[in-house]
Coordinates of C-alpha atoms and ligand atoms in Angstrom, one line a residue:
X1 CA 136.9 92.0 98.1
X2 CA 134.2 94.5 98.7
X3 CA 134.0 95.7 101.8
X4 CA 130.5 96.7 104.1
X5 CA 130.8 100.0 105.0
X6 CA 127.0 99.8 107.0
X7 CA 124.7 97.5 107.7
X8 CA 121.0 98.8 108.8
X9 CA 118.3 96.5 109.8
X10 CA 115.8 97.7 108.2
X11 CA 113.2 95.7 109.1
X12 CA 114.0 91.6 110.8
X13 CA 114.1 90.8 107.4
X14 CA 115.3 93.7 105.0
X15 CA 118.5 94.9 105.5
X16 CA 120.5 97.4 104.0
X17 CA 124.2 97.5 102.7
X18 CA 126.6 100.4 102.0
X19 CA 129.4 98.6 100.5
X20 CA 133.1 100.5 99.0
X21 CA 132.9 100.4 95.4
X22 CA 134.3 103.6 94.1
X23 CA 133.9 102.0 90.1
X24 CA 130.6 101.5 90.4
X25 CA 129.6 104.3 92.4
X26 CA 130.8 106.5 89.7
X27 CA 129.0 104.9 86.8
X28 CA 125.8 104.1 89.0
X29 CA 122.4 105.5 87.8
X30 CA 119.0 104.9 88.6
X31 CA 117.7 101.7 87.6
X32 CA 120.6 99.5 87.5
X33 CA 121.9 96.6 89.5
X34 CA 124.7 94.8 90.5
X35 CA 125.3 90.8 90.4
X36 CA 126.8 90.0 94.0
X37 CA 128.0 86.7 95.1
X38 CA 129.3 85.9 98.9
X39 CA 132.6 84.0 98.7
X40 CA 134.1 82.0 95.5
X41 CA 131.3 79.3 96.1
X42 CA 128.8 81.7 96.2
X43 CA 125.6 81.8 93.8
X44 CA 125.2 85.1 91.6
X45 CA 122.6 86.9 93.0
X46 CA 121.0 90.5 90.9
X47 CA 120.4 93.4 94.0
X48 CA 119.3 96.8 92.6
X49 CA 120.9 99.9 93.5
X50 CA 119.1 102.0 96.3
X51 CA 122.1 104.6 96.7
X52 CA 125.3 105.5 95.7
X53 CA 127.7 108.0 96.7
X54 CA 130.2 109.4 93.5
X55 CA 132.5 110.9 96.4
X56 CA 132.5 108.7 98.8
X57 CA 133.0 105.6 96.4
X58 CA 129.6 103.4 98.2
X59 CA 127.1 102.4 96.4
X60 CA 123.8 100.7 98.9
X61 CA 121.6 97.9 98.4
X62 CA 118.9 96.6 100.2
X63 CA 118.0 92.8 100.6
X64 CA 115.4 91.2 101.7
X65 CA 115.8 87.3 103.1
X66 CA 113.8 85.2 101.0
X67 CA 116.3 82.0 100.8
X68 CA 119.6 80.6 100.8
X69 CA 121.6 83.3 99.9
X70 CA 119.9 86.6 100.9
X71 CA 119.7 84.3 104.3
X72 CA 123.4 84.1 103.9
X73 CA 124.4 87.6 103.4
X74 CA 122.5 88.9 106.5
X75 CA 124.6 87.0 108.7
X76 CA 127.4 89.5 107.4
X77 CA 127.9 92.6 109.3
X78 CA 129.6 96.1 109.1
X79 CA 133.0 95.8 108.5
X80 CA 132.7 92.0 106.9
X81 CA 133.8 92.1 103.2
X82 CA 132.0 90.1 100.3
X83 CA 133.7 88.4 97.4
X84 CA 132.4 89.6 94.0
X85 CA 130.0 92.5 92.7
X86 CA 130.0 93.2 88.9
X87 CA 127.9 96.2 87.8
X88 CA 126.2 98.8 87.5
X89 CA 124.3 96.4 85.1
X90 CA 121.3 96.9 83.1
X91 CA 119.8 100.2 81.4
X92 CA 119.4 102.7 83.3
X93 CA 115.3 103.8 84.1
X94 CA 114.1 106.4 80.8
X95 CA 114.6 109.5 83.2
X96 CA 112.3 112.8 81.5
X97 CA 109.6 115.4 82.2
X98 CA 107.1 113.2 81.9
X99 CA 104.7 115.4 83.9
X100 CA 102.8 113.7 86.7
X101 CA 104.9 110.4 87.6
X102 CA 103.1 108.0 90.1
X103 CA 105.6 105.7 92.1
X104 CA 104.7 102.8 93.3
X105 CA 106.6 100.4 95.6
X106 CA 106.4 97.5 97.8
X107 CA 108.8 95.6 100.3
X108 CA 112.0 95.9 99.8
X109 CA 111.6 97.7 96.4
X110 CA 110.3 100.9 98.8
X111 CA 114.6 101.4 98.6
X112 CA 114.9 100.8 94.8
X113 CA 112.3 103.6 93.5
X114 CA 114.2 106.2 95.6
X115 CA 116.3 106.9 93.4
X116 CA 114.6 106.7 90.2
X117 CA 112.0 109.3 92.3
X118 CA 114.8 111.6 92.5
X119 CA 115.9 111.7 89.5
X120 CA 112.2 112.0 87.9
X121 CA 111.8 114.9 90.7
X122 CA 115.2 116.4 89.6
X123 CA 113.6 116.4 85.5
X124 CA 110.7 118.4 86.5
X125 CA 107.9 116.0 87.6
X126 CA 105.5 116.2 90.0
X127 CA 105.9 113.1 91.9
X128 CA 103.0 111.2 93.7
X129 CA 104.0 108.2 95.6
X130 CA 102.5 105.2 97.0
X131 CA 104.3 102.8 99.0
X132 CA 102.7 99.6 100.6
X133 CA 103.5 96.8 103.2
X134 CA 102.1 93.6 105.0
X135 CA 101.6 95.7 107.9
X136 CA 103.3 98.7 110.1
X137 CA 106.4 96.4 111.9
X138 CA 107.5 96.2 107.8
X139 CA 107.1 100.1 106.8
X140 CA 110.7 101.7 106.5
X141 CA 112.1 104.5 104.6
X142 CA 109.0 106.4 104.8
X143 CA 111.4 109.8 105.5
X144 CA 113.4 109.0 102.4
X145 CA 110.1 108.8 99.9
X146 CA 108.6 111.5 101.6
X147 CA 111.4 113.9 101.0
X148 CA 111.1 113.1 97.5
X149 CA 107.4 113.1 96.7
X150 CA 104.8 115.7 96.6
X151 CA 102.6 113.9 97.1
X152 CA 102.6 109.8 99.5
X153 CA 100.0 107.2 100.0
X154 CA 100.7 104.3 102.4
X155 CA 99.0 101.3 102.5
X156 CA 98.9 98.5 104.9
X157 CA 97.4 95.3 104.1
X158 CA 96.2 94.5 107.6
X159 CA 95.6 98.6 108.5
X160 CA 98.0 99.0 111.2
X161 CA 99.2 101.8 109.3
X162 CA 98.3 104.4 106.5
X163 CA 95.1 102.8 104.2
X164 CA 94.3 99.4 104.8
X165 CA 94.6 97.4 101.6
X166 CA 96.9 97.2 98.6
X167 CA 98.8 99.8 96.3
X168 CA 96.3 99.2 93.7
X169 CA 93.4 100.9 95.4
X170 CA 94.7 104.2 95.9
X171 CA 95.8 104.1 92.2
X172 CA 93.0 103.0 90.8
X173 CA 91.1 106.5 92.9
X174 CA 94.0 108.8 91.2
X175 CA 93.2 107.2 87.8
X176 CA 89.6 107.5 88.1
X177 CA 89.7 111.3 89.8
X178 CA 90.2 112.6 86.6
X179 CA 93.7 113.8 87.2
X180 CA 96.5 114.0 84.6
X181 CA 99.1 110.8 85.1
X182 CA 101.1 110.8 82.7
X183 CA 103.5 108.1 83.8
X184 CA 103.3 104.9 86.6
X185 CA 106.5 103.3 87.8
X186 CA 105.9 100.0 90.0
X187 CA 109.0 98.3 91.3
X188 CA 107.7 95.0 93.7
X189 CA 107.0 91.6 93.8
X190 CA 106.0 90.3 90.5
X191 CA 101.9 90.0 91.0
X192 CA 101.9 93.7 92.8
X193 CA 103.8 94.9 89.1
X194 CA 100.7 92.9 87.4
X195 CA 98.1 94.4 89.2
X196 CA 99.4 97.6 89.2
X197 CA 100.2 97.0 85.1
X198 CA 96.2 95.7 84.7
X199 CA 95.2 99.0 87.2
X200 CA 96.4 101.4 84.6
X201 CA 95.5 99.4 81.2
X202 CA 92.3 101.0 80.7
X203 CA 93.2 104.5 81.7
X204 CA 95.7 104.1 78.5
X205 CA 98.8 105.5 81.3
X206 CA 102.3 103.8 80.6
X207 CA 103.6 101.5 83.2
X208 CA 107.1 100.7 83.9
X209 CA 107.8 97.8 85.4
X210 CA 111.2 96.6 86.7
X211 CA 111.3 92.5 86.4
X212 CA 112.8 90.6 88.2
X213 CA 113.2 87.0 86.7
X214 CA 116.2 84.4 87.8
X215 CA 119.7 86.1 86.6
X216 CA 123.2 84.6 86.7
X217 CA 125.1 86.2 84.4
X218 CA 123.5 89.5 84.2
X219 CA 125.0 90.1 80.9
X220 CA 123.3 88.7 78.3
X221 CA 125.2 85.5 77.8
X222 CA 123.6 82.5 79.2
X223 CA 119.9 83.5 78.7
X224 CA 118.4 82.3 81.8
X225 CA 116.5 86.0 82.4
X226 CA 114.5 85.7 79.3
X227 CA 111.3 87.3 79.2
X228 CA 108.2 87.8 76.9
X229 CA 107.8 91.5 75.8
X230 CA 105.3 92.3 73.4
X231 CA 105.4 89.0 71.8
X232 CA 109.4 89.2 71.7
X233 CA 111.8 87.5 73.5
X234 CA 114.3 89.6 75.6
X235 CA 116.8 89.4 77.9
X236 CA 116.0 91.4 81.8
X237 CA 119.3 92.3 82.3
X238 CA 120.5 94.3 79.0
X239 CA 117.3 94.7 77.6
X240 CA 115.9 95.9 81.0
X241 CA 115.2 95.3 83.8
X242 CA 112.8 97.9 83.4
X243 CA 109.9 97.5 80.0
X244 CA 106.4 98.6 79.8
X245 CA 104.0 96.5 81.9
X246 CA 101.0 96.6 79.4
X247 CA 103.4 93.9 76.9
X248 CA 105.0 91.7 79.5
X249 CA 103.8 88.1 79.5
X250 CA 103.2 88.0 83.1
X251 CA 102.0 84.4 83.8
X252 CA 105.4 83.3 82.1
X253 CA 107.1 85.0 84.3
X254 CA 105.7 84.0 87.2
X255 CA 105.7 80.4 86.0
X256 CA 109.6 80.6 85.4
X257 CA 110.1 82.2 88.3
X258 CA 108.6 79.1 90.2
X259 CA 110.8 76.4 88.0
X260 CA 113.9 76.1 91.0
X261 CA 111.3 76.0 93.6
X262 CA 111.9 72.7 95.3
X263 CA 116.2 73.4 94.8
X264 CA 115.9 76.6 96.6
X265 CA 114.1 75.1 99.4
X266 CA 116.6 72.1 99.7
X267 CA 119.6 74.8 99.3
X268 CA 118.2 76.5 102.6
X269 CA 118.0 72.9 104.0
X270 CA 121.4 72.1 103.1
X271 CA 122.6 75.6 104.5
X272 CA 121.1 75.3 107.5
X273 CA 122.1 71.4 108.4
X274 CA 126.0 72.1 107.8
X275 CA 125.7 75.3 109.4
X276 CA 123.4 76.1 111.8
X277 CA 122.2 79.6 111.8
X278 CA 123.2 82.0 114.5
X279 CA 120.4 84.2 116.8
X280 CA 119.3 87.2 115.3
X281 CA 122.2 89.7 115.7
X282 CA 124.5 87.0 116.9
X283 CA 126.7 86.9 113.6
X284 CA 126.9 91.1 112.8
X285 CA 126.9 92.1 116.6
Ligands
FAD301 C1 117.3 92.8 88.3 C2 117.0 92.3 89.7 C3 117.1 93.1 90.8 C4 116.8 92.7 92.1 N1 116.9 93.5 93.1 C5 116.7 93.1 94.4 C6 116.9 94.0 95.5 O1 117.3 95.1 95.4 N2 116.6 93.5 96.7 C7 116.1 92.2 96.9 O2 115.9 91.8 98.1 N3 116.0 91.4 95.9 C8 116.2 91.8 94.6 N4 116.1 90.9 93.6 C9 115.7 89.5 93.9 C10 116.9 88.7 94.4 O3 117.9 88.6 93.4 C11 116.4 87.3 94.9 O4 115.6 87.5 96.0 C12 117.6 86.5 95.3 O5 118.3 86.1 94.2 C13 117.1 85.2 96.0 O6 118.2 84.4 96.3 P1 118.1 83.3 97.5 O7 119.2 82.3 97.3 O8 118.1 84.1 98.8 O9 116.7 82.7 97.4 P2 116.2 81.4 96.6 O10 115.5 80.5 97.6 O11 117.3 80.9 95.7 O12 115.1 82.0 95.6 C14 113.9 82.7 96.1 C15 113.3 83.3 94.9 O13 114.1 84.4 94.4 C16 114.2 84.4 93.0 N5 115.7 84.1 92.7 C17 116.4 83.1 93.1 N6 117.7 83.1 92.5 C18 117.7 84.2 91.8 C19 118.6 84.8 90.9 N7 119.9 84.3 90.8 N8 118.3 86.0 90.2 C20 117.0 86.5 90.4 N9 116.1 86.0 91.2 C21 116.4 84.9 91.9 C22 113.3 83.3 92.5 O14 112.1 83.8 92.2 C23 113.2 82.4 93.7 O15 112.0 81.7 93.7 C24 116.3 91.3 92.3 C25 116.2 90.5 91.2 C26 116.5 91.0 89.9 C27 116.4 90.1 88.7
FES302 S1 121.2 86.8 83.3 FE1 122.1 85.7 81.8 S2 121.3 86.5 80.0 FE2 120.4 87.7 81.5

């Protein structure tokens, strides 16, 4: 059993988990993920890793609900335990002094580039960020990317906070200003990696994405996370998560992302008819 050390609210529907695994916080690096499942019933679910601590033996992810089981794990609370988490997996983000790195993040994902900010920071880069939301109830971790960055753009869709519109904007301004990028890194939901990806394709800047396509196993074996890279077929979790954005076959992704669609909305059904779910707060007070 893994135990939660913490559990933040982040926002009503991102939370945030510092769990004791001294294993994996001493082989974590930026980048990687771990598989996490609930109790011995549970389904495998693939959460990145937004922190770690070598000393203290925690490593911390941070969730966002989106169905059944994300839904499931926020009704767990400091002190609760979970049953499985295998990891670090994946490769680990192509850390160097790059020059000019541009982050860019949305949702929950804001917690997932930390890291790989710090250690591009820690290589020598000069680290411009842009991090965008929905609107300004959603923004978090703004301190933690700020620390980090030279240089942060926040976007809002709405406008409630920082530039109204979408990631892509202010990016598309850097490219065109005539600057020196010399690298983009977009961690997000799959159409803000796209757009981002089709942002920097005429500039000729390399984009790394991070994808994020169904897992179970998470190591290679039962080839559910397969993507299309550059024409080839590979495998998200050892062969990434992270690849350049200018050769993934987006729409395939997105389509197979889809294919469960109508299970995972019966699962939440199904979930919520045999066990009603508490108030907010009710189950981690
Ligand atoms: C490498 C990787 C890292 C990720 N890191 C994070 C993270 O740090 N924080 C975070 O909030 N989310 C992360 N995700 C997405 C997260 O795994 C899904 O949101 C979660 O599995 C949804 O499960 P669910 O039962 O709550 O929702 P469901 O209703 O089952 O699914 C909702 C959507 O989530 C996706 N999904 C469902 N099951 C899986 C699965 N087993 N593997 C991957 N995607 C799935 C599908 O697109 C689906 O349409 C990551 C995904 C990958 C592949
Ligand atoms: S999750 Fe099974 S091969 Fe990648």
């Amino acid at each position: 059993m893994y135990k939660i050390a913490l559990r933040e609210d982040l926002t009503p529907n991102i939370h945030l988990f510092k769990l004791v695994a001294p294993m994996l916080a001493k082989k974590a690096e930026a980048g990687q993920f771990v598989v996490v499942r609930i109790d011995e019933k549970g389904e495998r679910i693939p959460l990145t890793l937004a922190d770690w601590d070598r000393e203290e033996g925690t490593i911390t992810v941070v969730f966002m609900e989106v169905g059944k089981t994300t839904r499931k794990l926020a009704t767990l609370g400091t002190g609760d335990s979970i049953a499985n988490l295998a990891g670090p997996l994946g490769l680990p983000t192509h850390i160097d002094k790059f020059g000019t790195v541009v982050c860019v993040a949305g949702g929950f994902a804001i917690a997932t580039i930390v890291p790989i900010a710090w250690a591009m920071k820690a290589a020598g880069n000069h680290i411009i960020s842009i991090m965008g939301f929905r609107n300004k109830d959603l923004v978090f971790w703004e301190d933690q990317l700020r620390q980090v960055s030279d240089e942060l753009i926040i976007t809002t869709d709405d406008g409630s906070y920082g530039r109204k519109g979408v990631v892509t904007v202010p990016l598309q301004e850097l490219l065109e200003s005539g600057r020196k990028i010399d690298l983009v890194v977009a961690i997000g939901p799959t159409i803000m990696m796209k757009f981002s990806s089709v942002t920097t394709r005429p500039f000729g800047v390399k984009t790394i994405v991070s994808l994020n396509p169904i897992m179970v196993d998470g190591t290679g074996m039962c080839g559910c996370c397969r993507v299309e890279v550059a024409g080839q077929t590979r495998f998200a979790c050892v062969d990434g998560p992270d690849f350049d954005g200018h050769e993934v076959d987006w729409d395939l992704l997105m389509a197979r992302q889809r294919i469960y669609l109508d299970e995972e909305k019966r699962s939440v059904e199904l979930w919520e008819e045999a066990s009603p779910a508490p108030a907010k707060g009710e189950a981690h007070a």
